[in-house]
Every structure is written in C-alpha cells, then in structure tokens.
mmCIF file of C-alpha atoms and ligand atoms in Angstrom:
data_model
loop_
_atom_site.group_PDB
_atom_site.id
_atom_site.type_symbol
_atom_site.label_atom_id
_atom_site.label_comp_id
_atom_site.label_asym_id
_atom_site.label_seq_id
_atom_site.Cartn_x
_atom_site.Cartn_y
_atom_site.Cartn_z
ATOM 1 C CA UNK A 1 67.843 21.816 11.884
ATOM 2 C CA UNK A 2 66.368 20.145 8.835
ATOM 3 C CA UNK A 3 64.067 23.035 8.795
ATOM 4 C CA UNK A 4 66.562 25.889 8.686
ATOM 5 C CA UNK A 5 68.063 24.221 6.580
ATOM 6 C CA UNK A 6 64.823 23.779 4.099
ATOM 7 C CA UNK A 7 64.419 27.305 4.587
ATOM 8 C CA UNK A 8 68.346 28.365 3.528
ATOM 9 C CA UNK A 9 67.896 25.628 0.316
ATOM 10 C CA UNK A 10 64.419 27.382 -0.427
ATOM 11 C CA UNK A 11 65.818 30.705 -0.797
ATOM 12 C CA UNK A 12 68.793 29.305 -2.827
ATOM 13 C CA UNK A 13 66.764 28.105 -5.181
ATOM 14 C CA UNK A 14 64.607 30.743 -5.710
ATOM 15 C CA UNK A 15 68.336 33.288 -5.921
ATOM 16 C CA UNK A 16 69.082 30.163 -8.319
ATOM 17 C CA UNK A 17 66.262 31.479 -10.753
ATOM 18 C CA UNK A 18 66.096 34.696 -10.916
ATOM 19 C CA UNK A 19 70.075 34.924 -11.299
ATOM 20 C CA UNK A 20 70.030 32.193 -12.732
ATOM 21 C CA UNK A 21 73.797 30.972 -12.118
ATOM 22 C CA UNK A 22 74.943 27.945 -13.682
ATOM 23 C CA UNK A 23 75.224 26.803 -17.574
ATOM 24 C CA UNK A 24 77.634 26.826 -19.706
ATOM 25 C CA UNK A 25 78.571 30.285 -18.434
ATOM 26 C CA UNK A 26 81.842 30.147 -16.549
ATOM 27 C CA UNK A 27 82.754 31.632 -12.710
ATOM 28 C CA UNK A 28 83.940 35.080 -12.075
ATOM 29 C CA UNK A 29 87.185 33.685 -12.207
ATOM 30 C CA UNK A 30 87.171 31.621 -15.488
ATOM 31 C CA UNK A 31 87.931 28.709 -14.209
ATOM 32 C CA UNK A 32 84.994 25.638 -14.093
ATOM 33 C CA UNK A 33 83.958 24.670 -10.512
ATOM 34 C CA UNK A 34 83.514 21.453 -9.624
ATOM 35 C CA UNK A 35 82.158 19.839 -6.430
ATOM 36 C CA UNK A 36 82.934 16.385 -5.577
ATOM 37 C CA UNK A 37 80.551 15.185 -2.330
ATOM 38 C CA UNK A 38 83.570 12.428 -1.097
ATOM 39 C CA UNK A 39 87.523 12.727 -1.348
ATOM 40 C CA UNK A 40 87.923 9.658 -3.245
ATOM 41 C CA UNK A 41 85.261 11.356 -5.870
ATOM 42 C CA UNK A 42 87.436 14.950 -5.450
ATOM 43 C CA UNK A 43 90.511 12.987 -6.002
ATOM 44 C CA UNK A 44 90.118 10.859 -8.863
ATOM 45 C CA UNK A 45 88.932 14.283 -10.392
ATOM 46 C CA UNK A 46 91.965 16.404 -9.257
ATOM 47 C CA UNK A 47 93.827 14.165 -10.682
ATOM 48 C CA UNK A 48 92.505 13.810 -14.128
ATOM 49 C CA UNK A 49 92.169 17.605 -14.616
ATOM 50 C CA UNK A 50 94.439 20.438 -15.111
ATOM 51 C CA UNK A 51 94.235 23.791 -14.093
ATOM 52 C CA UNK A 52 91.318 25.085 -15.688
ATOM 53 C CA UNK A 53 89.236 23.072 -13.062
ATOM 54 C CA UNK A 54 88.592 23.714 -9.674
ATOM 55 C CA UNK A 55 87.483 20.464 -7.327
ATOM 56 C CA UNK A 56 85.877 21.755 -4.558
ATOM 57 C CA UNK A 57 85.241 17.996 -2.248
ATOM 58 C CA UNK A 58 81.853 17.974 0.205
ATOM 59 C CA UNK A 59 82.895 15.610 3.141
ATOM 60 C CA UNK A 60 86.294 16.217 4.838
ATOM 61 C CA UNK A 61 88.533 13.216 5.549
ATOM 62 C CA UNK A 62 87.445 10.423 7.341
ATOM 63 C CA UNK A 63 83.844 11.439 7.030
ATOM 64 C CA UNK A 64 81.016 8.340 6.957
ATOM 65 C CA UNK A 65 78.982 9.012 3.362
ATOM 66 C CA UNK A 66 76.281 7.009 3.953
ATOM 67 C CA UNK A 67 75.182 9.370 7.150
ATOM 68 C CA UNK A 68 76.684 12.762 6.147
ATOM 69 C CA UNK A 69 73.825 15.352 5.639
ATOM 70 C CA UNK A 70 74.498 18.778 4.111
ATOM 71 C CA UNK A 71 75.452 21.921 5.836
ATOM 72 C CA UNK A 72 74.474 25.352 4.732
ATOM 73 C CA UNK A 73 78.123 25.931 4.036
ATOM 74 C CA UNK A 74 78.080 23.208 1.695
ATOM 75 C CA UNK A 75 74.467 24.381 0.008
ATOM 76 C CA UNK A 76 75.979 27.716 -0.887
ATOM 77 C CA UNK A 77 79.151 25.756 -2.535
ATOM 78 C CA UNK A 78 76.385 23.707 -4.892
ATOM 79 C CA UNK A 79 74.559 26.639 -5.882
ATOM 80 C CA UNK A 80 78.173 27.934 -6.974
ATOM 81 C CA UNK A 81 79.461 24.783 -8.804
ATOM 82 C CA UNK A 82 79.473 24.538 -12.636
ATOM 83 C CA UNK A 83 79.368 21.325 -12.297
ATOM 84 C CA UNK A 84 78.340 18.395 -9.381
ATOM 85 C CA UNK A 85 79.895 14.558 -9.099
ATOM 86 C CA UNK A 86 78.298 12.812 -6.840
ATOM 87 C CA UNK A 87 78.555 9.065 -6.620
ATOM 88 C CA UNK A 88 75.434 8.042 -6.217
ATOM 89 C CA UNK A 89 73.346 4.364 -6.087
ATOM 90 C CA UNK A 90 72.565 5.887 -2.809
ATOM 91 C CA UNK A 91 75.650 6.550 -1.463
ATOM 92 C CA UNK A 92 75.151 9.946 0.009
ATOM 93 C CA UNK A 93 71.445 8.821 0.846
ATOM 94 C CA UNK A 94 70.836 11.826 3.146
ATOM 95 C CA UNK A 95 71.982 14.281 0.479
ATOM 96 C CA UNK A 96 69.731 12.420 -2.492
ATOM 97 C CA UNK A 97 66.874 15.515 -1.756
ATOM 98 C CA UNK A 98 69.101 17.848 -2.266
ATOM 99 C CA UNK A 99 70.638 16.358 -5.285
ATOM 100 C CA UNK A 100 67.557 15.625 -7.026
ATOM 101 C CA UNK A 101 66.662 19.374 -6.361
ATOM 102 C CA UNK A 102 69.661 20.496 -7.415
ATOM 103 C CA UNK A 103 69.812 18.911 -10.687
ATOM 104 C CA UNK A 104 66.606 20.703 -11.914
ATOM 105 C CA UNK A 105 68.473 24.075 -12.149
ATOM 106 C CA UNK A 106 72.347 22.286 -12.965
ATOM 107 C CA UNK A 107 74.639 19.637 -14.059
ATOM 108 C CA UNK A 108 74.651 17.073 -11.649
ATOM 109 C CA UNK A 109 76.224 13.820 -13.001
ATOM 110 C CA UNK A 110 76.895 10.527 -10.738
ATOM 111 C CA UNK A 111 79.952 8.701 -11.047
ATOM 112 C CA UNK A 112 76.919 5.616 -11.201
ATOM 113 C CA UNK A 113 75.210 6.431 -14.206
ATOM 114 C CA UNK A 114 78.413 5.977 -16.355
ATOM 115 C CA UNK A 115 78.499 1.785 -15.785
ATOM 116 C CA UNK A 116 76.513 -0.514 -17.204
ATOM 117 C CA UNK A 117 73.461 -1.747 -14.896
ATOM 118 C CA UNK A 118 75.326 -5.933 -15.160
ATOM 119 C CA UNK A 119 78.291 -4.355 -13.623
ATOM 120 C CA UNK A 120 76.391 -3.581 -10.432
ATOM 121 C CA UNK A 121 76.550 -5.576 -7.460
ATOM 122 C CA UNK A 122 73.176 -5.935 -6.638
ATOM 123 C CA UNK A 123 72.375 -6.696 -3.169
ATOM 124 C CA UNK A 124 68.385 -7.379 -1.385
ATOM 125 C CA UNK A 125 67.311 -4.986 -4.153
ATOM 126 C CA UNK A 126 69.326 -2.471 -3.375
ATOM 127 C CA UNK A 127 72.820 -1.522 -5.970
ATOM 128 C CA UNK A 128 76.241 -1.722 -3.724
ATOM 129 C CA UNK A 129 77.352 1.910 -4.113
ATOM 130 C CA UNK A 130 81.143 1.143 -2.906
ATOM 131 C CA UNK A 131 82.503 0.492 -6.963
ATOM 132 C CA UNK A 132 85.764 2.323 -6.105
ATOM 133 C CA UNK A 133 87.142 -0.637 -4.664
ATOM 134 C CA UNK A 134 87.253 -2.337 -8.105
ATOM 135 C CA UNK A 135 90.154 -0.450 -9.647
ATOM 136 C CA UNK A 136 88.911 -1.033 -13.424
ATOM 137 C CA UNK A 137 85.414 -0.257 -12.515
ATOM 138 C CA UNK A 138 86.219 2.797 -11.261
ATOM 139 C CA UNK A 139 88.183 3.621 -13.623
ATOM 140 C CA UNK A 140 85.600 3.169 -16.530
ATOM 141 C CA UNK A 141 83.125 5.195 -14.454
ATOM 142 C CA UNK A 142 85.670 7.860 -14.013
ATOM 143 C CA UNK A 143 86.469 7.344 -18.009
ATOM 144 C CA UNK A 144 82.589 7.807 -19.061
ATOM 145 C CA UNK A 145 82.441 11.468 -16.115
ATOM 146 C CA UNK A 146 85.160 12.743 -18.001
ATOM 147 C CA UNK A 147 83.424 12.206 -21.432
ATOM 148 C CA UNK A 148 80.418 14.221 -19.862
ATOM 149 C CA UNK A 149 82.431 17.328 -18.424
ATOM 150 C CA UNK A 150 84.144 17.253 -21.985
ATOM 151 C CA UNK A 151 80.197 17.318 -23.942
ATOM 152 C CA UNK A 152 80.422 20.781 -21.384
ATOM 153 C CA UNK A 153 83.515 22.066 -21.786
ATOM 154 C CA UNK A 154 85.247 20.689 -24.299
ATOM 155 C CA UNK A 155 88.448 23.146 -24.564
ATOM 156 C CA UNK A 156 89.348 22.910 -20.927
ATOM 157 C CA UNK A 157 88.417 19.143 -21.378
ATOM 158 C CA UNK A 158 90.896 18.738 -24.220
ATOM 159 C CA UNK A 159 94.049 20.418 -22.452
ATOM 160 C CA UNK A 160 93.752 17.775 -19.273
ATOM 161 C CA UNK A 161 93.641 15.133 -21.848
ATOM 162 C CA UNK A 162 97.134 13.971 -21.083
ATOM 163 C CA UNK A 163 97.041 14.575 -17.342
ATOM 164 C CA UNK A 164 93.993 11.979 -17.595
ATOM 165 C CA UNK A 165 95.083 9.681 -19.810
ATOM 166 C CA UNK A 166 98.839 9.465 -17.617
ATOM 167 C CA UNK A 167 96.151 8.813 -14.528
ATOM 168 C CA UNK A 168 94.319 6.163 -16.375
ATOM 169 C CA UNK A 169 97.586 4.821 -16.850
ATOM 170 C CA UNK A 170 98.320 4.588 -13.176
ATOM 171 C CA UNK A 171 95.131 3.407 -12.642
ATOM 172 C CA UNK A 172 95.287 0.122 -14.970
ATOM 173 C CA UNK A 173 98.808 -0.517 -13.081
ATOM 174 C CA UNK A 174 96.799 -0.579 -9.465
ATOM 175 C CA UNK A 175 94.328 -2.903 -10.883
ATOM 176 C CA UNK A 176 97.011 -5.318 -11.907
ATOM 177 C CA UNK A 177 99.143 -4.820 -8.839
ATOM 178 C CA UNK A 178 96.211 -5.608 -6.721
ATOM 179 C CA UNK A 179 95.194 -8.797 -8.200
ATOM 180 C CA UNK A 180 99.154 -9.870 -8.558
ATOM 181 C CA UNK A 181 99.474 -9.710 -5.026
ATOM 182 C CA UNK A 182 95.587 -10.946 -3.545
ATOM 183 C CA UNK A 183 96.446 -14.185 -5.589
ATOM 184 C CA UNK A 184 99.557 -13.973 -3.056
ATOM 185 C CA UNK A 185 97.345 -14.917 -0.851
ATOM 186 C CA UNK A 186 96.600 -19.548 0.042
ATOM 187 C CA UNK A 187 92.692 -19.391 -0.983
ATOM 188 C CA UNK A 188 92.344 -21.338 1.366
ATOM 189 C CA UNK A 189 92.944 -17.837 3.684
ATOM 190 C CA UNK A 190 91.862 -15.553 1.452
ATOM 191 C CA UNK A 191 88.409 -14.916 3.341
ATOM 192 C CA UNK A 192 88.081 -10.609 4.123
ATOM 193 C CA UNK A 193 85.454 -10.090 7.708
ATOM 194 C CA UNK A 194 84.988 -6.145 7.635
ATOM 195 C CA UNK A 195 82.474 -4.494 9.406
ATOM 196 C CA UNK A 196 80.114 -3.184 7.399
ATOM 197 C CA UNK A 197 79.829 -4.557 3.370
ATOM 198 C CA UNK A 198 81.745 -1.665 1.963
ATOM 199 C CA UNK A 199 84.509 -4.539 0.530
ATOM 200 C CA UNK A 200 81.626 -6.688 -2.366
ATOM 201 C CA UNK A 201 83.549 -5.129 -5.670
ATOM 202 C CA UNK A 202 86.835 -6.209 -4.529
ATOM 203 C CA UNK A 203 86.492 -9.303 -3.261
ATOM 204 C CA UNK A 204 84.568 -10.238 -6.674
ATOM 205 C CA UNK A 205 86.986 -8.117 -8.772
ATOM 206 C CA UNK A 206 90.531 -9.836 -7.142
ATOM 207 C CA UNK A 207 88.803 -13.307 -5.472
ATOM 208 C CA UNK A 208 88.438 -12.987 -2.086
ATOM 209 C CA UNK A 209 85.451 -13.518 0.307
ATOM 210 C CA UNK A 210 84.275 -10.873 1.562
ATOM 211 C CA UNK A 211 82.550 -11.207 5.040
ATOM 212 C CA UNK A 212 80.693 -7.522 6.614
ATOM 213 C CA UNK A 213 79.301 -7.564 9.629
ATOM 214 C CA UNK A 214 76.841 -4.377 9.063
ATOM 215 C CA UNK A 215 74.904 -4.172 6.333
ATOM 216 C CA UNK A 216 75.884 -2.090 3.065
ATOM 217 C CA UNK A 217 74.976 1.378 4.440
ATOM 218 C CA UNK A 218 76.726 2.080 8.222
ATOM 219 C CA UNK A 219 73.442 2.825 8.768
ATOM 220 C CA UNK A 220 72.239 -1.107 9.760
ATOM 221 C CA UNK A 221 73.399 -2.395 12.581
ATOM 222 C CA UNK A 222 74.523 -5.963 13.456
ATOM 223 C CA UNK A 223 72.916 -8.524 16.153
ATOM 224 C CA UNK A 224 74.382 -12.167 18.110
ATOM 225 C CA UNK A 225 72.691 -13.626 14.769
ATOM 226 C CA UNK A 226 75.934 -12.171 12.649
ATOM 227 C CA UNK A 227 77.942 -11.995 15.599
ATOM 228 C CA UNK A 228 77.631 -16.055 15.591
ATOM 229 C CA UNK A 229 77.169 -16.302 12.385
ATOM 230 C CA UNK A 230 80.633 -15.359 11.401
ATOM 231 C CA UNK A 231 82.431 -16.469 14.341
ATOM 232 C CA UNK A 232 81.464 -20.164 13.772
ATOM 233 C CA UNK A 233 83.111 -19.535 9.972
ATOM 234 C CA UNK A 234 85.772 -17.567 11.688
ATOM 235 C CA UNK A 235 86.404 -21.052 14.389
ATOM 236 C CA UNK A 236 85.718 -23.323 10.904
ATOM 237 C CA UNK A 237 88.306 -21.982 8.672
ATOM 238 C CA UNK A 238 91.119 -21.077 11.099
ATOM 239 C CA UNK A 239 90.657 -16.977 9.984
ATOM 240 C CA UNK A 240 93.634 -15.426 11.758
ATOM 241 C CA UNK A 241 92.431 -12.525 10.810
ATOM 242 C CA UNK A 242 89.693 -10.023 10.843
ATOM 243 C CA UNK A 243 89.864 -6.291 10.008
ATOM 244 C CA UNK A 244 88.541 -2.844 11.383
ATOM 245 C CA UNK A 245 87.115 0.754 9.862
ATOM 246 C CA UNK A 246 88.933 3.790 10.331
ATOM 247 C CA UNK A 247 85.928 5.587 9.114
ATOM 248 C CA UNK A 248 83.983 3.056 12.479
ATOM 249 C CA UNK A 249 83.660 2.857 15.980
ATOM 250 C CA UNK A 250 86.310 -0.725 16.698
ATOM 251 C CA UNK A 251 83.399 -2.342 19.070
ATOM 252 C CA UNK A 252 81.669 -4.699 16.281
ATOM 253 C CA UNK A 253 84.888 -6.269 15.019
ATOM 254 C CA UNK A 254 85.752 -6.347 19.197
ATOM 255 C CA UNK A 255 82.183 -8.085 19.374
ATOM 256 C CA UNK A 256 83.303 -10.295 17.124
ATOM 257 C CA UNK A 257 87.070 -10.995 18.620
ATOM 258 C CA UNK A 258 85.228 -11.971 21.868
ATOM 259 C CA UNK A 259 82.517 -14.072 20.401
ATOM 260 C CA UNK A 260 85.370 -16.407 18.629
ATOM 261 C CA UNK A 261 87.545 -15.788 21.866
ATOM 262 C CA UNK A 262 84.915 -16.649 24.018
ATOM 263 C CA UNK A 263 84.255 -20.320 22.433
ATOM 264 C CA UNK A 264 88.366 -21.579 22.793
ATOM 265 C CA UNK A 265 89.284 -20.043 19.152
ATOM 266 C CA UNK A 266 92.078 -17.325 18.187
ATOM 267 C CA UNK A 267 91.437 -14.338 15.412
ATOM 268 C CA UNK A 268 93.277 -11.136 15.457
ATOM 269 C CA UNK A 269 92.645 -7.876 13.985
ATOM 270 C CA UNK A 270 94.887 -7.690 11.102
ATOM 271 C CA UNK A 271 94.606 -4.124 10.633
ATOM 272 C CA UNK A 272 92.688 -0.983 9.785
ATOM 273 C CA UNK A 273 91.224 -0.622 6.526
ATOM 274 C CA UNK A 274 90.234 2.798 4.038
ATOM 275 C CA UNK A 275 86.530 2.116 3.491
ATOM 276 C CA UNK A 276 84.313 5.238 2.299
ATOM 277 C CA UNK A 277 86.577 8.470 3.000
ATOM 278 C CA UNK A 278 90.708 9.100 2.137
ATOM 279 C CA UNK A 279 93.008 10.504 5.000
ATOM 280 C CA UNK A 280 94.199 13.441 5.902
ATOM 281 C CA UNK A 281 95.991 15.567 1.923
ATOM 282 C CA UNK A 282 99.248 15.289 3.513
ATOM 283 C CA UNK A 283 99.374 11.668 4.981
ATOM 284 C CA UNK A 284 100.041 8.422 2.285
ATOM 285 C CA UNK A 285 96.046 7.600 2.859
ATOM 286 C CA UNK A 286 95.082 11.415 1.389
ATOM 287 C CA UNK A 287 95.060 9.484 -1.934
ATOM 288 C CA UNK A 288 92.559 7.403 -3.806
ATOM 289 C CA UNK A 289 95.751 4.724 -5.294
ATOM 290 C CA UNK A 290 97.286 5.553 -1.686
ATOM 291 C CA UNK A 291 93.760 4.202 0.121
ATOM 292 C CA UNK A 292 93.844 1.027 -2.362
ATOM 293 C CA UNK A 293 97.723 0.200 -1.836
ATOM 294 C CA UNK A 294 97.464 0.670 2.339
ATOM 295 C CA UNK A 295 94.223 -1.721 2.143
ATOM 296 C CA UNK A 296 95.885 -3.968 -0.135
ATOM 297 C CA UNK A 297 99.212 -4.227 1.519
ATOM 298 C CA UNK A 298 97.683 -4.602 5.212
ATOM 299 C CA UNK A 299 94.896 -7.697 3.928
ATOM 300 C CA UNK A 300 98.471 -9.771 2.613
ATOM 301 C CA UNK A 301 100.552 -9.160 4.795
ATOM 302 C CA UNK A 302 97.222 -10.650 7.231
ATOM 303 C CA UNK A 303 96.239 -13.401 5.796
ATOM 304 C CA UNK A 304 99.470 -14.189 3.533
HETATM 305 ZN ZN1 ZN B 401 80.111 2.318 3.134
#
C-alpha cells in the first residue's frame, strides 16, 4: 500500500513540477480552494471565510487524526489545493511526510505555527497537539491563520472580514460560557478522566484536573499500572463519573470501571465526549462550537 501511495505521490509531484499548479493563480472556477486535514479545522475556516473560498476536508466525521493516512483521493485534492491547512504538532502524525513534501511546492500552513511557544503544552518532550480545547487559544490560532491567508489573498480575505469577526465574537462568548459552567462543579469533584490525553488544554484553561488513560496519541496503549493508579484516584477522591470518547472504543474505560468496582468502589460512565473529530454535519456536534457545548454540558451534568 505504501509503495502504491509513494508511486502516486511521485507521479503527482512530477506533474506538479511540470504544470506548476498552486501559487497565486486561482482554480478554473475562480475560487480559492482550501484543503483542511481535520473536520474541526475545516469548520472554523468555513465559519470565517465567505464564498470566495471553497473548503475541503480530508478526514470524515469520527475519524482519528493520529492514525489517519492520506488516501490516493486525498493526494489529488491536496495537489489541486490553493492552500493546505493542518493542525501541526504531530496531530496528523502519519501525514507528516506528505505535508512536508507538499510544502516545497504549495502554501502549506500549520494552525499551531501561529501560537507562541509558551502557549503550547509540553509533555515528555513533545508538544500536545489538542489546541482546540482551549477555545481562546484556538481562536488565536485561527486569527493567525486567517492573517496568513490574507497575505496571499488580500481582496478575498477583506470581503470575508465581517463574517470572520462575527465568528471570532462567537468563540469569545463560547470561551466565557465554558469557563463559567465548569466553575459550577465543586472544586473537589473537578476531575476529568477520559480515554486519551486530549483534554490537557481544556484542563489548563478551565481549571479542571485531567487524567487520560492512554497517552497523548491514541497510538499508545495503557497498562495495568495506569489502571491501578487511576483506579486509586477514583477511590480516594470518590469520583462519580469517567468519560468515553466518540472515536475510541470504550474498552479502556470499561476496564477502569471494572478495576474500581472489583475493589468495592463505584463509578459510572458520565457520557461520550468528542475529542479529535466532529460528528456528521447534520448533527448538533457537526461543528466546533457544537462539540465544545456537548462536552461541557456532558461533563457538568455528570460531575456537578
Ligand atoms: Zn488526540
């Protein structure tokens, strides 16, 4: 599979060299085509840019970005894009080679490049990529990205300005709403125990302690030691609820529940949280604002 993929890539890179697509030229339809890796990135761009821009998203709803590999169809979309926008910080770990190669020929922009180093969480020498769970930080990354787009396409960006400003105001409201709701959970019960370490920025921004059973990427597994130590925490702090994630099989959290109940404790599944992907576009959680609201409501209901 990898060989076929490399073959397609070399061919496309060759064609790209021949015909020199990209750069300041527009596509045949006169629109600027942006390819975003994740649904979350696609949604915030769609909400900020007007119809001069066409947004394409590679990863479908519910897809885990840590494990995602570009398909042949993706490569053709990427090669036809005017701009490619990705999260960075190794969120798209299996696409890094493709993105690096494309960046030699095309405008390839990482959302995370627009944030200062000190704003990034560093865990065991690696940056935590789950920026979108601090709404203010994600808005900063978005505004930086829009500025970069405006350098390439000033007229089209100017016509989107009103839409972008309105969306930025919505995100500011979402940040304060999240902050005020999480603080209604009594401090001794403010523990967010989930399947993988996606919620670190959320915890830092909204003052809730976060514990993930797997590591920062869904690639890593958990062991008996992790189960025991988190089980101890649940028993000691009498934590009522733990949470499963939509794009991860619930077996890890079920094992944790069993660990606690086998030692005489009691804990339930407080609900399903969205972590790294949106839901289908026709659902309430088909947008970035939708997943934040869903998560906050679920967490507060279970822990308050
Ligand atoms: Zn993740």
